C-alpha atoms as an extended CHARMM CRD file, in Angstrom:
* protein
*
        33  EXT
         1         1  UNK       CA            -10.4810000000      -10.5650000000      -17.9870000000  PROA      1               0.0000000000
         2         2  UNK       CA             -6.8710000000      -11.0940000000      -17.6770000000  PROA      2               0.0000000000
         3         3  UNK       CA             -6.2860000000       -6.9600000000      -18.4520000000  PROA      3               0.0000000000
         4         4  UNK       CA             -8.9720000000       -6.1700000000      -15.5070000000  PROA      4               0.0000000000
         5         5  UNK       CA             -7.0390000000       -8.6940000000      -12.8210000000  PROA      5               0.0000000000
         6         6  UNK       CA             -4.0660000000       -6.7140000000      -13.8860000000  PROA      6               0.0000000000
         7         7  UNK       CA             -5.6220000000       -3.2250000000      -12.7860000000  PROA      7               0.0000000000
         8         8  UNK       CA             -7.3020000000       -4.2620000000       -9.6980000000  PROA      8               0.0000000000
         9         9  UNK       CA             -3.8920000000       -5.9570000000       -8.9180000000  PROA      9               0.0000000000
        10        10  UNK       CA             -1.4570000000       -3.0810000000       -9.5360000000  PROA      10              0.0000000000
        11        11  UNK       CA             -3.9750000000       -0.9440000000       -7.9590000000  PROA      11              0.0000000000
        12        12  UNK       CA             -4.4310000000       -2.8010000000       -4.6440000000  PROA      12              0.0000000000
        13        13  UNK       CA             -0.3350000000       -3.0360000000       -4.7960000000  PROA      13              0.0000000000
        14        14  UNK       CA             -0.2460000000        1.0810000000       -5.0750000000  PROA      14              0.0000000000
        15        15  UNK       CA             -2.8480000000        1.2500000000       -2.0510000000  PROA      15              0.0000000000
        16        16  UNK       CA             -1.5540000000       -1.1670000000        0.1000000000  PROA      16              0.0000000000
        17        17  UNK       CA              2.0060000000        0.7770000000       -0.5850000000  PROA      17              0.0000000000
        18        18  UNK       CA              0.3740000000        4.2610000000       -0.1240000000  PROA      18              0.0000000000
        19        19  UNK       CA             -0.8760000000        2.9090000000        3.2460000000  PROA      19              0.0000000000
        20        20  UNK       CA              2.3410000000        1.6000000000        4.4310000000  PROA      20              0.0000000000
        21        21  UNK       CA              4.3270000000        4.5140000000        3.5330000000  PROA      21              0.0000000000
        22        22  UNK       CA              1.3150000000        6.6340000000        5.2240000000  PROA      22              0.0000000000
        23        23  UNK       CA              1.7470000000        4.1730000000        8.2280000000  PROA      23              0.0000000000
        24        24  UNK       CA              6.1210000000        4.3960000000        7.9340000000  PROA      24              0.0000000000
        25        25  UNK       CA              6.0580000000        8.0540000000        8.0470000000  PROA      25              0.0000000000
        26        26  UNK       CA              3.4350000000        8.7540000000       10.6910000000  PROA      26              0.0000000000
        27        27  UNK       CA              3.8750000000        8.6300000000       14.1690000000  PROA      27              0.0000000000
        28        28  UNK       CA              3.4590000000        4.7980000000       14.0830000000  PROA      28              0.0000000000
        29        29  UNK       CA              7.5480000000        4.5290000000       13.3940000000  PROA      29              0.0000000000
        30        30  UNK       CA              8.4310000000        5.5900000000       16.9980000000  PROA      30              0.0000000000
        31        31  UNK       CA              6.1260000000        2.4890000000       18.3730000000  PROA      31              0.0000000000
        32        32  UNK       CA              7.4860000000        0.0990000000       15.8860000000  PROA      32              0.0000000000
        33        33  UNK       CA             10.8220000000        0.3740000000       16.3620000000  PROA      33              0.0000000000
């Protein structure tokens, strides 16, 4: 159990980064700054 909480948690972590970096480098960075 421990080994499958430790997939689904490095894979939300590389998601959640993918969509951050998709959000950073999109047109998104001229309205947040």
């Amino acid at each position: 159990a421990l080994l499958l909480i430790h997939r689904f948690f490095s894979l939300s972590l590389v998601l959640f980064f993918i969509l951050w970096y998709s959000t950073s480098s999109g047109p998104s960075i001229s309205f947040s700054k």
